[in-house]
XYZ file of C-alpha atoms in Angstrom:
341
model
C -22.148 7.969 5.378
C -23.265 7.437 1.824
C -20.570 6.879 -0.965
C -20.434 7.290 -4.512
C -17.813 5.527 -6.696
C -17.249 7.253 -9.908
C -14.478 5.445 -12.084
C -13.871 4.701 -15.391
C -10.716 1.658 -14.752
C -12.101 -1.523 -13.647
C -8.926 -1.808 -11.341
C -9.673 1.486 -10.038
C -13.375 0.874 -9.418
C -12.502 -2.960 -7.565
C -9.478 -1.533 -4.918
C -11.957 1.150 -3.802
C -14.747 -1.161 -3.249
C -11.683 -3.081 -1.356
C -10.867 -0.163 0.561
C -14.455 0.558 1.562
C -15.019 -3.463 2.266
C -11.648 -3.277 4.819
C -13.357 0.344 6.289
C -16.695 -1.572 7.228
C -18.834 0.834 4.611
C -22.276 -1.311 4.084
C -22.843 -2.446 0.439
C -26.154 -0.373 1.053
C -24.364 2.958 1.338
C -22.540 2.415 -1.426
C -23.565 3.505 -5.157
C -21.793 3.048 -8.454
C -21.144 5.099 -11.425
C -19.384 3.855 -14.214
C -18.999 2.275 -18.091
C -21.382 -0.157 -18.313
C -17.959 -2.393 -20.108
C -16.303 -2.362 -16.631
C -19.214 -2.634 -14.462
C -18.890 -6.445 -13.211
C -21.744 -8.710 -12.693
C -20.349 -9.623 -9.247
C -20.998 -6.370 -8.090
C -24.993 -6.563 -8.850
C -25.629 -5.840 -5.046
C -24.587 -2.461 -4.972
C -26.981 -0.238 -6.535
C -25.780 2.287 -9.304
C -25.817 3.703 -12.872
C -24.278 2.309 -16.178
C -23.439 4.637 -18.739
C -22.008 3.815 -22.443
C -19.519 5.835 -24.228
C -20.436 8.269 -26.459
C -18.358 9.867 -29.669
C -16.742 12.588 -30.177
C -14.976 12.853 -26.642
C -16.034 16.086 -25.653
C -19.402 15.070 -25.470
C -18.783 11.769 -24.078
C -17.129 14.123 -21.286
C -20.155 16.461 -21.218
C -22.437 13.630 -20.755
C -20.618 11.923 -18.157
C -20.917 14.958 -15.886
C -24.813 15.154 -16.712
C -25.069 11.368 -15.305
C -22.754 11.912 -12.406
C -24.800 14.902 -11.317
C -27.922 13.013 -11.775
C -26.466 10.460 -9.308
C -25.518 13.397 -6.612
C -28.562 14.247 -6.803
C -30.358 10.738 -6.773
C -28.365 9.067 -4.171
C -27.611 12.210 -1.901
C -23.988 11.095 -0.869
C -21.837 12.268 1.913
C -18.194 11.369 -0.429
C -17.738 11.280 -3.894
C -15.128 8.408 -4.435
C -13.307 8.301 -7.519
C -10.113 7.238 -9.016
C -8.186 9.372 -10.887
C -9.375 13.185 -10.354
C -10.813 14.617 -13.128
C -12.517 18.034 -13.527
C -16.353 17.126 -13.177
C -15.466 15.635 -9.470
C -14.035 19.050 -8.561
C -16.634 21.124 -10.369
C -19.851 19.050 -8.573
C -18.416 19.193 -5.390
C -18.179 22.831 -5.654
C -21.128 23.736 -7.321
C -22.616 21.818 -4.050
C -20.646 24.422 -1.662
C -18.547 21.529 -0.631
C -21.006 19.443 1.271
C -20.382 16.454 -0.893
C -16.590 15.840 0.014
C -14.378 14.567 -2.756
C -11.563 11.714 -2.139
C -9.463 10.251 -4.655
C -7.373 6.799 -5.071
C -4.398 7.211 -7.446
C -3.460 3.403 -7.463
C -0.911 4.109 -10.955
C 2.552 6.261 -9.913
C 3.181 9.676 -11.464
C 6.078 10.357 -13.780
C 6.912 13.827 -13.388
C 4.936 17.060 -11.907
C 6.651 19.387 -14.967
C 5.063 16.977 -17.754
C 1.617 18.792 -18.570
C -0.474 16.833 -21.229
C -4.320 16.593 -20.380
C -7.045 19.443 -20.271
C -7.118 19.707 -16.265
C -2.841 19.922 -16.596
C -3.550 22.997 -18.785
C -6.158 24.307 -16.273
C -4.221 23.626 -13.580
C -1.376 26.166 -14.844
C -3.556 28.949 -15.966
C -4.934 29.185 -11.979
C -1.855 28.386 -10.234
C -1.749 31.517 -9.231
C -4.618 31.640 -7.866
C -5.104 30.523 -4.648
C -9.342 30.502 -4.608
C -9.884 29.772 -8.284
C -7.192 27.145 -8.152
C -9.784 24.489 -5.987
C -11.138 23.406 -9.647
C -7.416 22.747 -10.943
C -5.612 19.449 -11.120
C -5.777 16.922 -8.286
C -7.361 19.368 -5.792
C -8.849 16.901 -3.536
C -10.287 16.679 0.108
C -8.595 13.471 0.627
C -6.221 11.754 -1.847
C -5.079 8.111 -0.679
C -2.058 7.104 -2.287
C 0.108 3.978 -2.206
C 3.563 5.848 -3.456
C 6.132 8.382 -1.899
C 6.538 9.181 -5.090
C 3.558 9.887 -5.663
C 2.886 12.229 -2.753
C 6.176 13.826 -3.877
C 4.504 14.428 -6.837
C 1.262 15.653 -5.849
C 3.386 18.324 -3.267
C 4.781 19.925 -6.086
C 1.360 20.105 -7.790
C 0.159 22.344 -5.008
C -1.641 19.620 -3.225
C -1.443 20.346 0.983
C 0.118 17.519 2.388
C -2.621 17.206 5.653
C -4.940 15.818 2.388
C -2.782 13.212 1.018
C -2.832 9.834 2.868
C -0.622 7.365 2.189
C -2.016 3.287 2.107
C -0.358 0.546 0.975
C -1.399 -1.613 -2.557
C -4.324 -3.551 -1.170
C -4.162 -5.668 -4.941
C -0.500 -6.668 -4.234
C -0.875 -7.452 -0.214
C -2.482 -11.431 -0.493
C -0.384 -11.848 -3.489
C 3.209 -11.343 -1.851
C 2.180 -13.736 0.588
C 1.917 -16.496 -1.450
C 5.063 -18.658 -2.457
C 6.639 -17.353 -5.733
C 8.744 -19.917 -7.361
C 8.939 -21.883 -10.634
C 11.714 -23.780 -12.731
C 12.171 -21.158 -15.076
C 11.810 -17.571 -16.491
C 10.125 -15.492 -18.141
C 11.252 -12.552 -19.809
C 8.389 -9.922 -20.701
C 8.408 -6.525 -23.034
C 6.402 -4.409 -21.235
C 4.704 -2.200 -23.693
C 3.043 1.286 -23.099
C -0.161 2.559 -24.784
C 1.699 5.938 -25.683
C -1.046 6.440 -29.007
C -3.961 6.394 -26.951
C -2.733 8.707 -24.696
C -1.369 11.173 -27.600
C 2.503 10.533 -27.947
C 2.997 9.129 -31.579
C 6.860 9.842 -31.012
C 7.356 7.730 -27.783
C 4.781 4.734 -29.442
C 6.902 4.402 -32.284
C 9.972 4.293 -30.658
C 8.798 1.716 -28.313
C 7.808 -0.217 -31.569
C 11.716 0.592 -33.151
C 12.990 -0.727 -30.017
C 11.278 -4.095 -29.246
C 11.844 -4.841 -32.909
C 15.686 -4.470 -32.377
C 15.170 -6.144 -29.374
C 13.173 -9.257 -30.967
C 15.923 -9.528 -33.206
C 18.801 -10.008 -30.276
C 16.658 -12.510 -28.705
C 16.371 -14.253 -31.783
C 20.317 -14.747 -32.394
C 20.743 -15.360 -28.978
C 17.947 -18.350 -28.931
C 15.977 -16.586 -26.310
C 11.733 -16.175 -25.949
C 10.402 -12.880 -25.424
C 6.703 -12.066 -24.151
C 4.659 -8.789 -24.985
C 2.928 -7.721 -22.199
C 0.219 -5.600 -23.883
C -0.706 -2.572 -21.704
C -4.905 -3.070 -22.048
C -5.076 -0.244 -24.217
C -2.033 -0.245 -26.276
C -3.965 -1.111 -29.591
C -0.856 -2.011 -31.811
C -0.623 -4.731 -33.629
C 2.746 -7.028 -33.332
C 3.826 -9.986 -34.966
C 4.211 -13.231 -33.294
C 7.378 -15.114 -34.099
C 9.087 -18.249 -32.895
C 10.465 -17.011 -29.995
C 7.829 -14.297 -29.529
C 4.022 -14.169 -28.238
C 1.879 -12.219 -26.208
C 0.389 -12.298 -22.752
C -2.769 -9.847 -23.191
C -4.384 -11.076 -19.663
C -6.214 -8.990 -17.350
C -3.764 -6.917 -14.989
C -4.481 -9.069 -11.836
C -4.218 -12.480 -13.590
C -1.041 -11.783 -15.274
C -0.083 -10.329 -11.782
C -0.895 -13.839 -9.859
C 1.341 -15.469 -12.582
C 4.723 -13.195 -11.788
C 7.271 -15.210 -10.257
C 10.498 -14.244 -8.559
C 12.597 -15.348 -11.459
C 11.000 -13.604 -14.023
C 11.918 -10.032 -15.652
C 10.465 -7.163 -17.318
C 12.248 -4.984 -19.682
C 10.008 -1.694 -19.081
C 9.637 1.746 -19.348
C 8.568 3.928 -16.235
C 5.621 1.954 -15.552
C 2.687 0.861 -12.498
C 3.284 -2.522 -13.464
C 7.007 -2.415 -13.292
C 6.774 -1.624 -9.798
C 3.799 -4.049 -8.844
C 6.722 -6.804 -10.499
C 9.265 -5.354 -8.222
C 6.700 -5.687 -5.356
C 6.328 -9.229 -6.210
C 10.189 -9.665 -6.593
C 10.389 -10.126 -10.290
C 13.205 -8.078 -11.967
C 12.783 -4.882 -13.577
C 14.865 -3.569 -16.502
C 14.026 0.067 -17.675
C 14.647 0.827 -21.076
C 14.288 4.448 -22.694
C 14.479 5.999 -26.204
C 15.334 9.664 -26.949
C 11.453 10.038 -27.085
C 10.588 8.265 -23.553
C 13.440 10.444 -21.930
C 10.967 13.839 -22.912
C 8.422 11.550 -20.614
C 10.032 9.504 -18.111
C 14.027 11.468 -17.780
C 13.306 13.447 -14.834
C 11.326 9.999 -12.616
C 14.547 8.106 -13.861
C 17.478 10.424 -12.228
C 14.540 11.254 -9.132
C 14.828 7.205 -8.599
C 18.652 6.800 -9.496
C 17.612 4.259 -11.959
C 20.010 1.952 -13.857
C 18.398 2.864 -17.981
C 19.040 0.812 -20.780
C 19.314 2.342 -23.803
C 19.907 -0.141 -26.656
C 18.631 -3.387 -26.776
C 21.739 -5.212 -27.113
C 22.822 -3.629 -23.829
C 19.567 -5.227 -22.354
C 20.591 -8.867 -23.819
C 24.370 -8.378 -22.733
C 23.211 -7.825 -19.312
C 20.788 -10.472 -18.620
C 23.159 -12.778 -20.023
C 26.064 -11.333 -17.578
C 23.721 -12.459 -14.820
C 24.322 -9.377 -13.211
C 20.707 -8.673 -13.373
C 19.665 -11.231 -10.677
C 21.471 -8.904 -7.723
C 22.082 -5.397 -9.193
C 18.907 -4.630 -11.661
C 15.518 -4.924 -8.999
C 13.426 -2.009 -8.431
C 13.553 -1.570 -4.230
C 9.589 -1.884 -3.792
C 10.078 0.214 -0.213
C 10.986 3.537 -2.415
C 7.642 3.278 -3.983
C 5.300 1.802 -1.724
C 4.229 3.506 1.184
C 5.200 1.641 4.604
C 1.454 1.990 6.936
C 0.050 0.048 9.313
C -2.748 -2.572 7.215
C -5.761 -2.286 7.161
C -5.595 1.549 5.801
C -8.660 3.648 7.425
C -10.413 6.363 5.733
């Protein structure tokens, strides 16, 4: 059988290749298509094609169909692999009656099914109610592997059948649990969001208002803060005394988490991978992250934090160290290792 890996995340692209690797797929039936920028050099022995990015988006979106059909065509592949589902899987495998099945990995968790925001969201309402025209909405999949109840709760109430979702566990997180995880001291990280890039002004300024507040309790209270930068949160913040910034790739900064650290986060993958790794996590909202994250908050029964002084009061209190973890088990799903295709 004869893949093709369509992705535009590098950590997307790398945990299928893992999954593949731990399913005994040959590097020879294996072809990837991707952004040149996150196409890595230690993957030169699989053959595939390396597009760059094109302005204004539409046609950047136009032309990454063009190359992806080119590679259908090209490579002649049993499975088109790709990460998140986006509308130009769907429409090729279609357009090729089906024979080219479609699976997806959704490595990231999933807020809330009611909270519409991209193109394929607003597709994916106007042909709910169709049950045949509806194979081109959102997440319409042959296979979906997943590593989250919550995410297959979410993906139910999308209109996904549950015979195609599969649940696997996070093959980036499994060798890194196993390792000891201990050091002298803390670290406390602000865990940011990139809420502009993906069109919420309103929540990215609030996240700004509120680690500002929050920079300014640490201060008083002599403690060091560290941004985590989500890689494409392009704001700029100021580095203080107390405060700096850890910018490093996901699974580097990942390999550094240690079981006395915490994260003061919003709804977030990374918050979870932390919990996984048996950091604590601290969410934090805003009247603006509610309208994103309210309804995953009360579906989880999570503790919020709503003012940054409330966040300082508690990790002082020391209360955090038994009552404030994420429990990784409500996310993660529990399957036999290695996951099989």
């Amino acid at each position: 059988m004869k893949y093709i890996v369509d992705c535009e995340v590098k950590e997307e692209l790398l945990e299928i290749l893992k999954f593949l690797k731990i399913n005994n797929v040959s590097n020879n039936n294996i072809f990837i298509c991707c952004p040149e920028s996150i196409y890595p050099s230690e993957h030169d022995s699989y053959v595939g094609l390396k597009y760059s990015s094109v302005n204004p988006r539409a046609l950047n979106k136009i032309k990454q169909l063009l190359i992806l059909f080119y590679a259908v065509l090209r490579f002649k592949p049993g499975i088109l692999f790709s990460g998140y589902p986006m509308l130009k899987h769907r429409l090729i495998s279609l357009c090729l009656f089906n024979k080219v099945k479609h699976y997806s990995y959704l490595r990231g968790l999933f807020a809330d099914s009611s909270n519409f925001k991209g193109y394929s969201d607003k597709l994916f309402l106007m042909l709910r109610k169709s049950k045949v025209i509806k194979k081109i909405g959102n997440f319409q999949c042959d296979k979906i592997f997943t590593v989250s109840e919550v995410n297959k709760k979410f993906l139910l109430e999308r209109d996904v059948s549950e015979e195609r979702i599969f649940g696997i566990p996070p093959l980036w997180l499994l060798d890194l649990k196993s390792t000891v995880r201990a050091k002298n001291s803390r670290v406390i990280y602000f865990v940011t969001q990139a809420f502009a890039s993906h069109s919420c002004p309103e929540a990215a300024e609030s996240q700004c208002l509120f680690l500002n507040e929050l920079i300014k309790e640490f201060k008083s209270r002599n403690l060091e803060l560290v941004i985590r930068k989500h890689p494409r949160d392009y704001t700029s913040y100021s580095i203080d005394d107390n405060v700096s910034i850890d910018d490093r790739p996901n699974y580097e900064f990942l390999e550094g988490i240690k079981s006395q650290d915490v994260l003061i986060s919003p709804f977030s993958t990374l918050a979870f991978e932390a919990s996984y790794l048996h950091a604590t996590v601290l969410f934090y909202s805003t009247p603006e992250l509610d309208a994103l994250y309210g309804n995953a908050y009360k579906k989880i029964n999570a503790k919020v934090f709503n003012a940054p002084v409330s966040v300082t009061e508690f990790i002082f209190s020391n209360e955090y160290l038994n009552k404030a973890s994420v429990c990784p088990d409500m996310f993660y799903s529990r399957t036999d290792y290695p996951p099989v295709l």
